[in-house]
Short mmCIF file of C-alpha atoms in Angstrom, two decimals:
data_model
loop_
_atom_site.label_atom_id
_atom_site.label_comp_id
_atom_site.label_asym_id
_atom_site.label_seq_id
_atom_site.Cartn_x
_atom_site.Cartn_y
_atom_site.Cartn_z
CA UNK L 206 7.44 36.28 -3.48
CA UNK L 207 5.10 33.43 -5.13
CA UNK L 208 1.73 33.71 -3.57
CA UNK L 209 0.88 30.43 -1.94
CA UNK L 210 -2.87 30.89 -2.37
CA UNK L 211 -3.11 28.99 -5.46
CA UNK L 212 -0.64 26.19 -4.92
CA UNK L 213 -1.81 25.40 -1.46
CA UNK L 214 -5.64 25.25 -2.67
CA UNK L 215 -4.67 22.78 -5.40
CA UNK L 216 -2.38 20.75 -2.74
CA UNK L 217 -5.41 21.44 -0.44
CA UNK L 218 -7.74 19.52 -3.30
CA UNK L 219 -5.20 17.01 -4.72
CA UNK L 220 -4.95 16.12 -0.87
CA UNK L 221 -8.14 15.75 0.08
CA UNK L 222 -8.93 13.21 -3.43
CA UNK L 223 -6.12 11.38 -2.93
CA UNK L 224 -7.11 11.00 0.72
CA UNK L 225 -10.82 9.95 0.03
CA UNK L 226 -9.58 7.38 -2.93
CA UNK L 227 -7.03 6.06 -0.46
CA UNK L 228 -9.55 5.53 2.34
CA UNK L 229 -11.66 4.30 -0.09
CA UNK L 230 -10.13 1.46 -0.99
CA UNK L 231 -8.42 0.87 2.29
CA UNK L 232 -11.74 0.66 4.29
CA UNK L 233 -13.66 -1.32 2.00
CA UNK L 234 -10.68 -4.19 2.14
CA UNK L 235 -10.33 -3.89 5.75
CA UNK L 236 -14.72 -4.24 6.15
CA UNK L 237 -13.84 -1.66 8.70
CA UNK L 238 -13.72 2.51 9.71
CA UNK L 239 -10.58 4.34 8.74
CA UNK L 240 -9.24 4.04 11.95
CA UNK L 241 -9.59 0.62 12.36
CA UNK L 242 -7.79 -0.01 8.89
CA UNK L 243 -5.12 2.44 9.90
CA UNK L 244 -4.87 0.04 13.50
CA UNK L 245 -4.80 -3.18 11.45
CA UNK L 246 -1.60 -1.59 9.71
CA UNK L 247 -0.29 -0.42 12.87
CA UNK L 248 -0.57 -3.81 14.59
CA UNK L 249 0.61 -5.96 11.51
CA UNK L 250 4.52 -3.92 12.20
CA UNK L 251 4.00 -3.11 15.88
CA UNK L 252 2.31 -5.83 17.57
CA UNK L 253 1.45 -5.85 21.01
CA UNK L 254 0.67 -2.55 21.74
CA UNK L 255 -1.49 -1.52 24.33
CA UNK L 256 -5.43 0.08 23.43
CA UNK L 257 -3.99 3.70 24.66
CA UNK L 258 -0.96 3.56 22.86
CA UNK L 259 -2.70 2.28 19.60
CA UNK L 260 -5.04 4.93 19.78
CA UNK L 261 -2.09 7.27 20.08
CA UNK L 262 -1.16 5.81 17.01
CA UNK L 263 -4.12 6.34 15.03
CA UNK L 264 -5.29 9.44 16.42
CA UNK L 265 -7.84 8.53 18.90
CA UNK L 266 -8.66 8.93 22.50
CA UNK L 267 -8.28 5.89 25.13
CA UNK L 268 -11.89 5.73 25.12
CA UNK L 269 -12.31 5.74 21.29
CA UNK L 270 -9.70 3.19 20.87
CA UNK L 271 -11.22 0.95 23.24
CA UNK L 272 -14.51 1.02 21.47
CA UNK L 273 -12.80 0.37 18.13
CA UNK L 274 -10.29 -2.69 19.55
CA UNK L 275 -13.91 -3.88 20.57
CA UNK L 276 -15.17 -3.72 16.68
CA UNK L 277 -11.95 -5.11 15.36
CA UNK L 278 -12.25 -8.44 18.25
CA UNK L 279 -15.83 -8.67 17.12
CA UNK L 280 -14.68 -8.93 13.39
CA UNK L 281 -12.12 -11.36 13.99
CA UNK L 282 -9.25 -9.04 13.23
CA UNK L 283 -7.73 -8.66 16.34
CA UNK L 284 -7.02 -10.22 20.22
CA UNK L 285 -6.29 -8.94 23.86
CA UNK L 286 -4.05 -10.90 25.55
CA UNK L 287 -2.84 -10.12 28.77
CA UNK L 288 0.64 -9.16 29.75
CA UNK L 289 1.64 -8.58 33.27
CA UNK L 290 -0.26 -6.79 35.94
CA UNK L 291 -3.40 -5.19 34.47
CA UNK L 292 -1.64 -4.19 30.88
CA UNK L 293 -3.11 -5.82 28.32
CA UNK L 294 -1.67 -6.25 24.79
CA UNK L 295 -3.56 -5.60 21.32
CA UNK L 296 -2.03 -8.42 18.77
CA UNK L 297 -3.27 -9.29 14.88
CA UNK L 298 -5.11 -12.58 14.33
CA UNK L 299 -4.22 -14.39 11.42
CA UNK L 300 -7.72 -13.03 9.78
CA UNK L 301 -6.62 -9.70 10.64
CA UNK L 302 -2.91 -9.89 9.33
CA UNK L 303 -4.56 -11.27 5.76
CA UNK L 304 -6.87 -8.43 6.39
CA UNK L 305 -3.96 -5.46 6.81
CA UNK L 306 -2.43 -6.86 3.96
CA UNK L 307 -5.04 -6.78 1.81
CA UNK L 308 -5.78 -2.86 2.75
CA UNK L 309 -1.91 -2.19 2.06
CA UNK L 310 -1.95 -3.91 -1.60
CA UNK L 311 -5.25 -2.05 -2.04
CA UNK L 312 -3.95 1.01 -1.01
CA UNK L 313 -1.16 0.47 -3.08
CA UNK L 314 -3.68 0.04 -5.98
CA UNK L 315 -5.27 3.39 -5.58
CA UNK L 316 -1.90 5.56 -4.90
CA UNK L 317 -0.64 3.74 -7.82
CA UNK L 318 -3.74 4.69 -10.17
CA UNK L 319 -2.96 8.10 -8.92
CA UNK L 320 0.63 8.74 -9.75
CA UNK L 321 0.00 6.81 -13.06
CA UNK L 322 -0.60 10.05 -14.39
CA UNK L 323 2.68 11.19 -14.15
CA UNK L 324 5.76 10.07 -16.03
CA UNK L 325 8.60 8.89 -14.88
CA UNK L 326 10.75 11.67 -14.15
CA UNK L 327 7.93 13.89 -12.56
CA UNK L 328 7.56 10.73 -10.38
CA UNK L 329 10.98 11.02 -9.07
CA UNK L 330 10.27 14.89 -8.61
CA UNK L 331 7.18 14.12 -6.93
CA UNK L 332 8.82 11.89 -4.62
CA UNK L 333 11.58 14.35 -3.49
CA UNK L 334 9.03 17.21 -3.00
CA UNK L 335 6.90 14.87 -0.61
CA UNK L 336 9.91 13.53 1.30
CA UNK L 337 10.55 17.64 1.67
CA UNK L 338 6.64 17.81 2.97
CA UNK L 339 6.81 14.99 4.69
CA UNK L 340 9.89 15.76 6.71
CA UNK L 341 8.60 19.60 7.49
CA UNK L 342 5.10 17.75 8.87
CA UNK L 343 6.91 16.19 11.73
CA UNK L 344 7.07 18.35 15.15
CA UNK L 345 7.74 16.21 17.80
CA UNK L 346 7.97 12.55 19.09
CA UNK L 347 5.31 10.50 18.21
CA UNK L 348 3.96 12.39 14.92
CA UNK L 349 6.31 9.66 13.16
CA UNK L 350 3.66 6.80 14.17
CA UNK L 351 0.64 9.21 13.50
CA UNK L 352 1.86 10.19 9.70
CA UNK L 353 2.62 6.89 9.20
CA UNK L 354 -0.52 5.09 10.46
CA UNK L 355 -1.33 3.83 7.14
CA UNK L 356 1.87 3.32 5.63
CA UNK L 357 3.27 0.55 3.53
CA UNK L 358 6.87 0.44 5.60
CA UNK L 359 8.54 -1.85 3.43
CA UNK L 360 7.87 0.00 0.23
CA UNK L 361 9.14 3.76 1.90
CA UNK L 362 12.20 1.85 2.14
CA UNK L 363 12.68 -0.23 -0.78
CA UNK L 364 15.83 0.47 -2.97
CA UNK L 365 17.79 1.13 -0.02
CA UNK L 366 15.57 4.87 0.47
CA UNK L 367 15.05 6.61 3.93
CA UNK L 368 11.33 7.05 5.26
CA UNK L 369 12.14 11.20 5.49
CA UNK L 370 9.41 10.66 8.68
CA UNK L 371 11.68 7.91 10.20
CA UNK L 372 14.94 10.17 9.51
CA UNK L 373 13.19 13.41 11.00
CA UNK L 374 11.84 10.80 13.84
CA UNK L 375 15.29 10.17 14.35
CA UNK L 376 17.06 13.37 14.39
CA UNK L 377 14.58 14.59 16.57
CA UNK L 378 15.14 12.47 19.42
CA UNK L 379 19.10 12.65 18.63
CA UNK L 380 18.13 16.31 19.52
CA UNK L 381 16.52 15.77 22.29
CA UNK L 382 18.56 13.69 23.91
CA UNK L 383 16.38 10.11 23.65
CA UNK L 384 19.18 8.17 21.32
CA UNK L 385 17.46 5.64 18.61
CA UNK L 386 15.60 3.64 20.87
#
């Protein structure tokens, strides 16, 4: 048997750099905390979405999420509006939409700088080893909208691919008896 030790502490580093040049750029084009960037990217493909279940999303407590919907509607990036009874809805401005787009494309910009270092056909290996990861990362229902908090949907997608998270997302609840909705 291979011993692990090695590959996971590389994984463990690569990771961890990737993570910190990602967040990097993301933050500084959002002006805001990693969570908040990670909401603006939420909201800008599931608008609406109430302060507990955006939290949810991102990873935070009700309490947490409320302070940070409170930073974003300070900045501009986002709005309550209210829905029916005492729900109220979290929605994008038009600031804040420019703003999650920005984040994605610089996102985009670091992950790109990073896999620049690999040709072409390790990219393609690459890519089918993290779809692997990917899919063995997801548990249960709702880790699909946690790994994904900071994804760029379209381009998981593009060329006709399948997000391995949305397919494991999917196969999951086929499972467990929830359907596609």
């Amino acid at each position: 048997m291979h011993d692990t030790g090695r590959l996971g502490n590389l994984l463990g580093a690569a990771a961890l750099a990737v993570s910190d040049r990602l967040l990097a750029g993301a933050t500084a084009a959002a002006g805001t905390s990693a969570s908040g960037a990670a909401a603006l990217v939420v909201l800008a493909d599931a608008a609406g979405l109430s302060v507990t279940e955006l939290g949810r999303r991102v990873g935070l407590s009700q309490s947490a999420a409320a302070r940070m919907v409170d930073a974003l509607e300070k900045q501009g990036l986002v709005r309550r509006e209210a829905t029916w009874g005492k729900a109220v809805a979290v929605r994008l401005t038009d600031a804040g939409r420019e703003t999650a787009d920005g984040l994605l494309g610089a996102r985009g910009g670091a992950l790109g700088e990073v896999v620049g270092a690999l040709d072409r056909a390790e990219r393609e290996q690459l890519e089918q080893l993290l779809a692997k990861l990917l899919t063995g990362l997801y548990r249960r229902s709702g880790d699909a909208e946690r790994l994904c908090r900071l994804c760029d949907r379209g381009s998981c997608v593009a060329r006709g691919a399948v997000c391995p998270v949305g397919r494991a997302d999917r196969e999951h609840r086929a499972r467990e008896g929830f359907g596609d909705g």
